[in-house]
Short mmCIF file of C-alpha atoms and ligand atoms in Angstrom, two decimals:
data_model
loop_
_atom_site.label_atom_id
_atom_site.label_comp_id
_atom_site.label_asym_id
_atom_site.label_seq_id
_atom_site.Cartn_x
_atom_site.Cartn_y
_atom_site.Cartn_z
CA MET A 1 3.94 -5.23 -12.99
CA SER A 2 2.32 -1.85 -13.02
CA HIS A 3 4.56 1.19 -13.15
CA THR A 4 2.90 2.05 -9.82
CA ARG A 5 4.18 0.00 -6.96
CA HIS A 6 4.03 0.22 -3.19
CA ASP A 7 6.82 -1.60 -1.43
CA PRO A 8 6.28 -2.83 2.14
CA VAL A 9 6.13 0.29 4.29
CA ARG A 10 7.87 -1.21 7.26
CA VAL A 11 8.87 -4.79 7.97
CA ARG A 12 8.18 -5.90 11.53
CA LEU A 13 7.60 -9.36 12.86
CA GLN A 14 3.95 -9.52 13.98
CA ARG A 15 3.00 -13.20 14.11
CA SER A 16 1.45 -12.88 17.56
CA GLU A 17 0.12 -9.73 19.19
CA LEU A 18 -0.78 -9.99 22.85
CA ALA A 19 -3.57 -7.73 24.10
CA VAL A 20 -2.93 -6.46 27.63
CA PRO A 21 -5.47 -4.28 29.43
CA GLY A 22 -3.81 -1.04 30.56
CA SER A 23 -5.73 -1.26 33.81
CA ARG A 24 -3.97 -4.51 34.85
CA PRO A 25 -0.35 -3.53 35.48
CA GLU A 26 0.33 -6.89 37.13
CA LEU A 27 0.18 -8.40 33.61
CA PHE A 28 2.81 -6.12 32.04
CA ALA A 29 5.92 -7.95 33.24
CA LYS A 30 4.34 -11.28 32.27
CA ALA A 31 3.65 -9.94 28.79
CA ALA A 32 7.23 -8.70 28.50
CA ALA A 33 8.61 -12.06 29.61
CA GLY A 34 6.48 -13.95 27.09
CA LYS A 35 7.07 -14.89 23.50
CA ALA A 36 4.72 -12.51 21.69
CA ASP A 37 6.28 -10.61 18.79
CA TYR A 38 4.05 -7.66 19.62
CA VAL A 39 2.32 -6.44 22.75
CA PHE A 40 -0.36 -3.80 22.72
CA LEU A 41 -1.23 -2.06 25.95
CA ASP A 42 -4.90 -1.29 25.77
CA LEU A 43 -6.60 1.92 26.81
CA GLU A 44 -9.80 1.19 24.88
CA ASP A 45 -12.35 -1.57 25.30
CA ALA A 46 -10.54 -3.70 27.88
CA VAL A 47 -10.53 -0.71 30.24
CA ALA A 48 -13.69 0.44 32.03
CA PRO A 49 -14.55 4.16 31.81
CA ALA A 50 -13.79 4.76 35.47
CA ASP A 51 -10.29 3.31 34.99
CA LYS A 52 -9.27 5.22 31.86
CA ALA A 53 -7.12 7.88 33.51
CA ARG A 54 -5.37 5.44 35.82
CA ALA A 55 -4.76 2.99 32.97
CA ARG A 56 -3.04 5.78 31.03
CA GLU A 57 -0.64 6.29 33.95
CA HIS A 58 0.04 2.54 34.15
CA VAL A 59 0.75 2.39 30.43
CA ILE A 60 3.16 5.32 30.58
CA ALA A 61 4.98 3.65 33.47
CA ALA A 62 5.15 0.35 31.55
CA LEU A 63 6.66 2.02 28.50
CA ARG A 64 9.24 3.83 30.58
CA GLY A 65 9.98 1.03 32.99
CA ILE A 66 10.19 -2.02 30.73
CA ASP A 67 12.73 -2.29 27.92
CA TRP A 68 10.43 -3.96 25.36
CA ARG A 69 12.85 -3.52 22.49
CA ALA A 70 15.64 -5.28 24.35
CA ARG A 71 13.30 -8.24 24.69
CA GLY A 72 12.63 -8.29 20.95
CA ILE A 73 9.04 -7.12 21.43
CA THR A 74 7.39 -4.36 19.45
CA VAL A 75 5.20 -2.33 21.78
CA SER A 76 2.04 -0.50 20.80
CA VAL A 77 -0.69 1.38 22.64
CA ARG A 78 -4.34 1.15 21.62
CA ILE A 79 -5.84 4.57 22.21
CA ASN A 80 -9.51 5.26 22.65
CA GLY A 81 -11.64 6.04 19.63
CA ILE A 82 -11.66 9.46 18.04
CA ASP A 83 -15.32 9.81 19.02
CA THR A 84 -14.44 9.74 22.74
CA HIS A 85 -13.14 12.48 24.99
CA TYR A 86 -10.32 10.20 26.20
CA MET A 87 -8.52 10.04 22.90
CA TYR A 88 -6.70 13.38 22.79
CA ARG A 89 -5.22 12.87 26.22
CA ASP A 90 -4.25 9.29 25.40
CA VAL A 91 -2.09 10.56 22.56
CA VAL A 92 -0.77 13.68 24.28
CA ASP A 93 0.06 12.12 27.66
CA VAL A 94 1.44 8.81 26.40
CA VAL A 95 3.54 10.25 23.59
CA GLU A 96 4.79 13.29 25.50
CA GLN A 97 5.83 11.20 28.48
CA ALA A 98 6.87 7.93 26.86
CA GLY A 99 6.91 8.43 23.07
CA HIS A 100 10.64 7.72 22.88
CA ARG A 101 9.86 4.15 23.99
CA LEU A 102 6.75 3.61 21.87
CA ASP A 103 6.82 1.85 18.49
CA THR A 104 3.27 2.33 17.22
CA ILE A 105 -0.17 3.63 18.09
CA LEU A 106 -3.18 1.46 17.30
CA ILE A 107 -6.31 3.46 16.44
CA PRO A 108 -9.60 1.61 16.93
CA LYS A 109 -12.74 1.88 14.80
CA VAL A 110 -11.18 3.92 12.02
CA GLY A 111 -13.87 4.97 9.56
CA VAL A 112 -12.29 7.48 7.19
CA PRO A 113 -8.72 8.49 6.23
CA ALA A 114 -9.05 11.73 8.22
CA ASP A 115 -9.13 9.69 11.44
CA VAL A 116 -5.55 8.67 10.68
CA TYR A 117 -4.68 12.22 9.62
CA LEU A 118 -5.68 13.55 13.02
CA VAL A 119 -3.39 11.18 14.90
CA ASP A 120 -0.60 11.70 12.37
CA ALA A 121 -0.77 15.48 12.88
CA LEU A 122 -0.70 15.14 16.67
CA LEU A 123 2.24 12.71 16.55
CA THR A 124 4.17 15.00 14.23
CA GLN A 125 3.78 17.92 16.63
CA ILE A 126 4.62 15.95 19.76
CA GLU A 127 7.65 14.24 18.19
CA ALA A 128 9.03 17.64 17.16
CA ALA A 129 8.27 19.28 20.50
CA ARG A 130 9.82 16.45 22.52
CA GLY A 131 12.69 15.64 20.17
CA ILE A 132 11.59 12.03 19.77
CA PRO A 133 14.26 10.55 17.52
CA HIS A 134 12.18 7.95 15.67
CA ARG A 135 8.91 8.10 13.79
CA ILE A 136 6.09 6.44 15.71
CA GLY A 137 4.03 4.22 13.42
CA ILE A 138 0.26 4.08 13.12
CA GLU A 139 -1.83 0.92 12.91
CA VAL A 140 -5.58 0.88 12.49
CA LEU A 141 -8.43 -1.40 13.35
CA ILE A 142 -10.90 -2.02 10.55
CA GLU A 143 -13.91 -3.03 12.61
CA THR A 144 -16.88 -1.01 11.44
CA ALA A 145 -18.98 -1.12 8.31
CA LEU A 146 -17.77 2.41 7.50
CA GLY A 147 -14.12 1.43 7.92
CA MET A 148 -14.57 -1.59 5.69
CA ALA A 149 -16.43 0.45 3.07
CA ASN A 150 -13.48 2.90 3.04
CA VAL A 151 -10.70 0.39 3.54
CA GLU A 152 -8.84 1.19 0.31
CA ALA A 153 -8.83 4.92 1.06
CA ILE A 154 -7.76 4.33 4.66
CA ALA A 155 -4.87 2.18 3.42
CA GLN A 156 -3.50 5.33 1.72
CA ALA A 157 -3.99 7.60 4.72
CA GLY A 158 -0.41 8.61 5.28
CA PRO A 159 3.23 7.62 5.56
CA ARG A 160 3.04 6.52 9.19
CA LEU A 161 0.51 3.82 8.46
CA GLU A 162 2.05 0.34 8.77
CA ALA A 163 -0.67 -2.22 9.37
CA MET A 164 -4.39 -2.87 9.45
CA HIS A 165 -6.08 -5.25 11.89
CA PHE A 166 -9.45 -6.94 11.44
CA GLY A 167 -11.48 -6.40 14.61
CA VAL A 168 -14.02 -9.14 14.30
CA ALA A 169 -16.17 -8.44 17.37
CA ASP A 170 -16.89 -4.78 16.69
CA TYR A 171 -17.24 -5.58 13.00
CA ALA A 172 -19.92 -8.15 13.80
CA ALA A 173 -21.71 -5.60 15.96
CA SER A 174 -21.42 -2.91 13.29
CA VAL A 175 -22.82 -5.00 10.44
CA ARG A 176 -25.21 -6.77 12.84
CA ALA A 177 -23.88 -10.17 11.96
CA ARG A 178 -25.24 -12.97 14.08
CA THR A 179 -22.33 -14.39 15.92
CA THR A 180 -21.89 -16.71 18.82
CA SER A 181 -18.35 -16.11 20.06
CA ILE A 182 -15.64 -13.57 19.19
CA GLY A 183 -13.99 -14.71 15.95
CA GLY A 184 -15.76 -18.07 15.93
CA LEU A 185 -17.90 -19.46 13.14
CA ASN A 186 -21.67 -19.31 12.96
CA PRO A 187 -22.97 -22.76 11.93
CA ASP A 188 -25.85 -21.08 10.07
CA TYR A 189 -23.34 -19.86 7.50
CA PRO A 190 -21.96 -22.42 5.03
CA GLY A 191 -18.27 -21.70 5.51
CA ASP A 192 -16.41 -18.82 7.12
CA GLN A 193 -18.59 -15.74 7.40
CA TRP A 194 -15.52 -13.50 7.98
CA HIS A 195 -13.87 -14.54 4.75
CA PHE A 196 -15.04 -11.65 2.59
CA ALA A 197 -14.25 -8.93 5.11
CA LEU A 198 -10.85 -10.28 6.05
CA SER A 199 -9.90 -10.87 2.45
CA ARG A 200 -11.02 -7.39 1.46
CA MET A 201 -8.82 -5.88 4.16
CA VAL A 202 -5.86 -8.05 3.18
CA VAL A 203 -6.06 -6.90 -0.44
CA ALA A 204 -6.17 -3.23 0.62
CA CYS A 205 -3.13 -3.82 2.84
CA ARG A 206 -1.06 -5.61 0.28
CA ALA A 207 -1.92 -3.14 -2.49
CA HIS A 208 -0.37 -0.39 -0.36
CA GLY A 209 2.50 -2.18 1.35
CA LEU A 210 0.83 -2.62 4.76
CA ARG A 211 0.90 -5.62 7.09
CA ALA A 212 -2.43 -7.43 7.48
CA ILE A 213 -3.22 -8.78 10.95
CA ASP A 214 -6.18 -10.86 12.08
CA GLY A 215 -7.85 -9.88 15.36
CA PRO A 216 -9.04 -11.81 18.39
CA PHE A 217 -10.45 -15.25 19.02
CA GLY A 218 -12.30 -14.96 22.29
CA ASP A 219 -12.63 -18.54 23.52
CA PHE A 220 -9.11 -18.98 24.84
CA ASN A 221 -9.87 -22.49 26.09
CA ASP A 222 -10.62 -23.61 22.53
CA LEU A 223 -7.12 -23.85 21.09
CA ASP A 224 -8.36 -25.91 18.13
CA GLY A 225 -10.82 -23.16 17.22
CA PHE A 226 -8.04 -20.55 17.53
CA THR A 227 -5.75 -22.69 15.37
CA ALA A 228 -8.35 -23.09 12.64
CA ALA A 229 -9.08 -19.34 12.62
CA ALA A 230 -5.37 -18.47 12.48
CA ARG A 231 -4.75 -20.93 9.67
CA ARG A 232 -7.61 -19.48 7.65
CA ALA A 233 -6.19 -15.98 8.17
CA ALA A 234 -2.72 -17.15 7.11
CA ALA A 235 -4.21 -18.80 4.02
CA LEU A 236 -5.70 -15.43 3.01
CA GLY A 237 -2.45 -13.53 3.45
CA CYS A 238 -2.45 -12.29 7.06
CA GLU A 239 0.94 -12.35 8.72
CA GLY A 240 -0.22 -12.54 12.31
CA LYS A 241 -3.08 -12.75 14.75
CA TRP A 242 -3.96 -11.34 18.13
CA ALA A 243 -3.62 -13.35 21.29
CA ILE A 244 -6.04 -12.32 24.02
CA HIS A 245 -4.55 -14.83 26.46
CA PRO A 246 -1.01 -16.19 26.78
CA THR A 247 -2.15 -19.68 25.71
CA GLN A 248 -2.66 -18.40 22.17
CA ILE A 249 0.82 -16.90 21.65
CA ALA A 250 2.87 -20.00 20.86
CA ARG A 251 0.22 -21.30 18.49
CA ALA A 252 0.13 -18.00 16.57
CA ASN A 253 3.93 -17.94 16.33
CA GLU A 254 3.91 -21.49 15.04
CA ILE A 255 1.19 -20.96 12.44
CA PHE A 256 2.67 -17.76 11.04
CA THR A 257 6.20 -19.20 10.85
CA PRO A 258 7.06 -21.08 7.68
CA THR A 259 8.01 -24.68 8.43
CA PRO A 260 11.58 -25.87 7.68
CA GLU A 261 10.12 -27.91 4.79
CA GLU A 262 8.45 -24.82 3.32
CA VAL A 263 11.68 -22.83 3.63
CA LEU A 264 13.70 -25.62 2.03
CA ARG A 265 11.25 -25.94 -0.81
CA ALA A 266 11.25 -22.17 -1.32
CA GLN A 267 15.03 -22.17 -1.52
CA ARG A 268 14.94 -25.02 -4.03
CA ILE A 269 12.38 -23.11 -6.13
CA LEU A 270 14.62 -20.06 -6.21
CA GLU A 271 17.60 -22.19 -7.20
CA ALA A 272 15.64 -24.02 -9.91
CA ILE A 273 14.31 -20.78 -11.37
CA ALA A 274 17.79 -19.25 -11.35
CA ALA A 275 19.14 -22.33 -13.12
CA ALA A 276 16.29 -22.23 -15.68
CA GLU A 277 16.90 -18.54 -16.34
CA SER A 278 20.58 -19.14 -16.94
CA ASN A 279 19.50 -21.66 -19.60
CA GLY A 280 17.23 -19.08 -21.20
CA ARG A 281 13.95 -20.49 -19.81
CA GLY A 282 11.36 -18.89 -17.54
CA ALA A 283 9.34 -21.91 -16.50
CA ALA A 284 10.81 -25.11 -15.11
CA GLN A 285 9.71 -28.13 -13.18
CA LEU A 286 10.48 -29.11 -9.63
CA ASP A 287 9.35 -32.46 -8.23
CA GLY A 288 6.98 -32.87 -11.17
CA ARG A 289 5.27 -29.48 -10.77
CA MET A 290 5.52 -26.40 -12.95
CA ILE A 291 7.24 -23.39 -11.41
CA ASP A 292 7.79 -19.96 -12.91
CA ALA A 293 8.52 -16.37 -11.93
CA ALA A 294 5.31 -16.20 -9.82
CA SER A 295 6.50 -19.26 -7.87
CA ALA A 296 9.79 -17.46 -7.32
CA ARG A 297 7.98 -14.41 -5.89
CA MET A 298 5.99 -16.60 -3.47
CA ALA A 299 9.17 -18.45 -2.54
CA LYS A 300 11.02 -15.19 -1.92
CA ASN A 301 8.29 -14.08 0.53
CA ILE A 302 8.87 -17.25 2.53
CA VAL A 303 12.65 -16.95 2.57
CA LEU A 304 12.52 -13.27 3.58
CA LEU A 305 10.08 -14.06 6.40
CA ALA A 306 12.20 -16.94 7.64
CA ASP A 307 15.26 -14.67 7.61
CA ALA A 308 13.38 -11.99 9.57
CA ILE A 309 12.30 -14.51 12.20
CA GLY A 310 15.80 -15.89 12.53
CA ALA A 311 17.35 -12.45 12.72
CA THR A 312 14.95 -10.79 15.12
CA HIS A 313 13.99 -13.44 17.60
CA GLY A 314 15.67 -16.47 18.95
CA HIS A 315 12.26 -17.86 19.79
CA SER A 316 9.60 -19.50 17.68
N1 COA B 1 -1.23 -10.66 29.29
C1 COA B 1 -0.32 -11.17 30.14
N2 COA B 1 -0.60 -12.15 31.03
C2 COA B 1 -1.86 -12.61 31.05
C3 COA B 1 -2.84 -12.11 30.18
C4 COA B 1 -2.50 -11.09 29.28
N3 COA B 1 -3.39 -10.57 28.43
N4 COA B 1 -3.99 -12.76 30.42
C5 COA B 1 -3.75 -13.64 31.40
N5 COA B 1 -2.46 -13.55 31.80
C6 COA B 1 -1.78 -14.35 32.82
C7 COA B 1 -2.53 -14.33 34.16
O1 COA B 1 -2.09 -13.26 34.94
C8 COA B 1 -2.15 -15.66 34.73
O2 COA B 1 -0.83 -15.57 35.23
P1 COA B 1 -0.37 -16.46 36.51
O3 COA B 1 -0.32 -17.88 35.99
O4 COA B 1 0.98 -15.89 36.84
O5 COA B 1 -1.41 -16.24 37.58
C9 COA B 1 -2.07 -16.56 33.51
O6 COA B 1 -1.81 -15.70 32.40
C10 COA B 1 -3.35 -17.33 33.26
O7 COA B 1 -4.42 -16.42 33.20
P2 COA B 1 -5.93 -16.82 33.56
O8 COA B 1 -6.09 -16.93 35.03
O9 COA B 1 -6.31 -18.00 32.73
O10 COA B 1 -6.71 -15.58 32.99
P3 COA B 1 -7.37 -14.34 33.77
O11 COA B 1 -8.67 -14.82 34.37
O12 COA B 1 -6.38 -13.67 34.65
O13 COA B 1 -7.69 -13.36 32.56
C11 COA B 1 -8.71 -12.52 30.61
C12 COA B 1 -8.49 -13.75 31.47
C13 COA B 1 -9.44 -12.90 29.31
C14 COA B 1 -9.55 -11.49 31.38
C15 COA B 1 -7.31 -11.92 30.26
O14 COA B 1 -6.60 -12.92 29.57
C16 COA B 1 -7.33 -10.65 29.47
O15 COA B 1 -7.59 -9.59 30.01
N6 COA B 1 -7.00 -10.70 28.15
C17 COA B 1 -6.91 -9.55 27.31
C18 COA B 1 -8.27 -8.93 27.05
C19 COA B 1 -8.17 -7.74 26.13
O16 COA B 1 -7.17 -7.04 26.09
N7 COA B 1 -9.23 -7.48 25.35
C20 COA B 1 -9.25 -6.40 24.43
C21 COA B 1 -8.77 -6.83 23.10
S1 COA B 1 -9.83 -8.01 22.35
MG1 MG B 2 -12.92 -3.41 18.90
#
């Protein structure tokens, strides 16, 4: 290992993240009653310009009126982009009036580290002024060519930063990728055309202790397509994916939860490595395959995740 090391900034379960438009308050109680690990109340692209101010009021009421934490749900608000005139009031009104109930703020279309700095500075002032007892986290969407080009620098943009999300639709628009549906595959490309971008973001996250989350899959009637996309994201190191419709929540929870067989095997790896070490050996074999200290690190990730799921939520 390098002498430099960045431990996970903050561990939160984020297998499924339900997007809920702030302008549809009739959905809030349904979101709270559901099984998503995370819910983000949206003030950005799911809300039409004429509805922005009213959506802000709805979101404040939802934070104050619903006890998300008691339901085991982490609650976030997606503010409008820093290039809009809605953004300052999103932060000021929501955090002043409901910051004590808010876990994180999700900033869309982040392009440079200073975008995070701006929100961090505002949060620091409002938390102090209002005596908010906890530190509100920041999450960012990497969904522009500029954001992706600066992803390593953004990953180091400050101590509040917890997670980065890959926003596939805006990313496609920004790089002018030809795409058919949000998060789906283009048959003209031999493989997964999002692989490079997603993987690049995951590496930046993991280098700096952040959670890596995959964004939306738009065709909510195509559960097989969602499943395949989520499994690809999990294979690359993401620990969760957005759900833009309730049908996608259970599938995301399932895919990002290690199976009992995986957990059992991980526990056996840890035991076998411990036994090998006590005999003065680093490498060993388990079921005819070589295992070593790297296997133990992978196994430990699985056991820690399984423990977090068991401890935080009763549900799968
Ligand atoms: N959160 C909570 N509940 C939701 C929901 C959501 N995001 N989306 C749908 N539901 C509920 C509906 O209210 C309905 O409940 P009911 O059975 O009690 O009537 C049920 O789930 C089935 O919904 P359905 O009728 O199939 O969908 P819809 O036509 O109401 O809405 C969308 C479809 C896509 C408009 C809606 O799912 C949505 O707005 N999703 C989020 C979009 C978003 O946030 N985009 C920005 C990020 S990419
Ligand atoms: Mg977007």
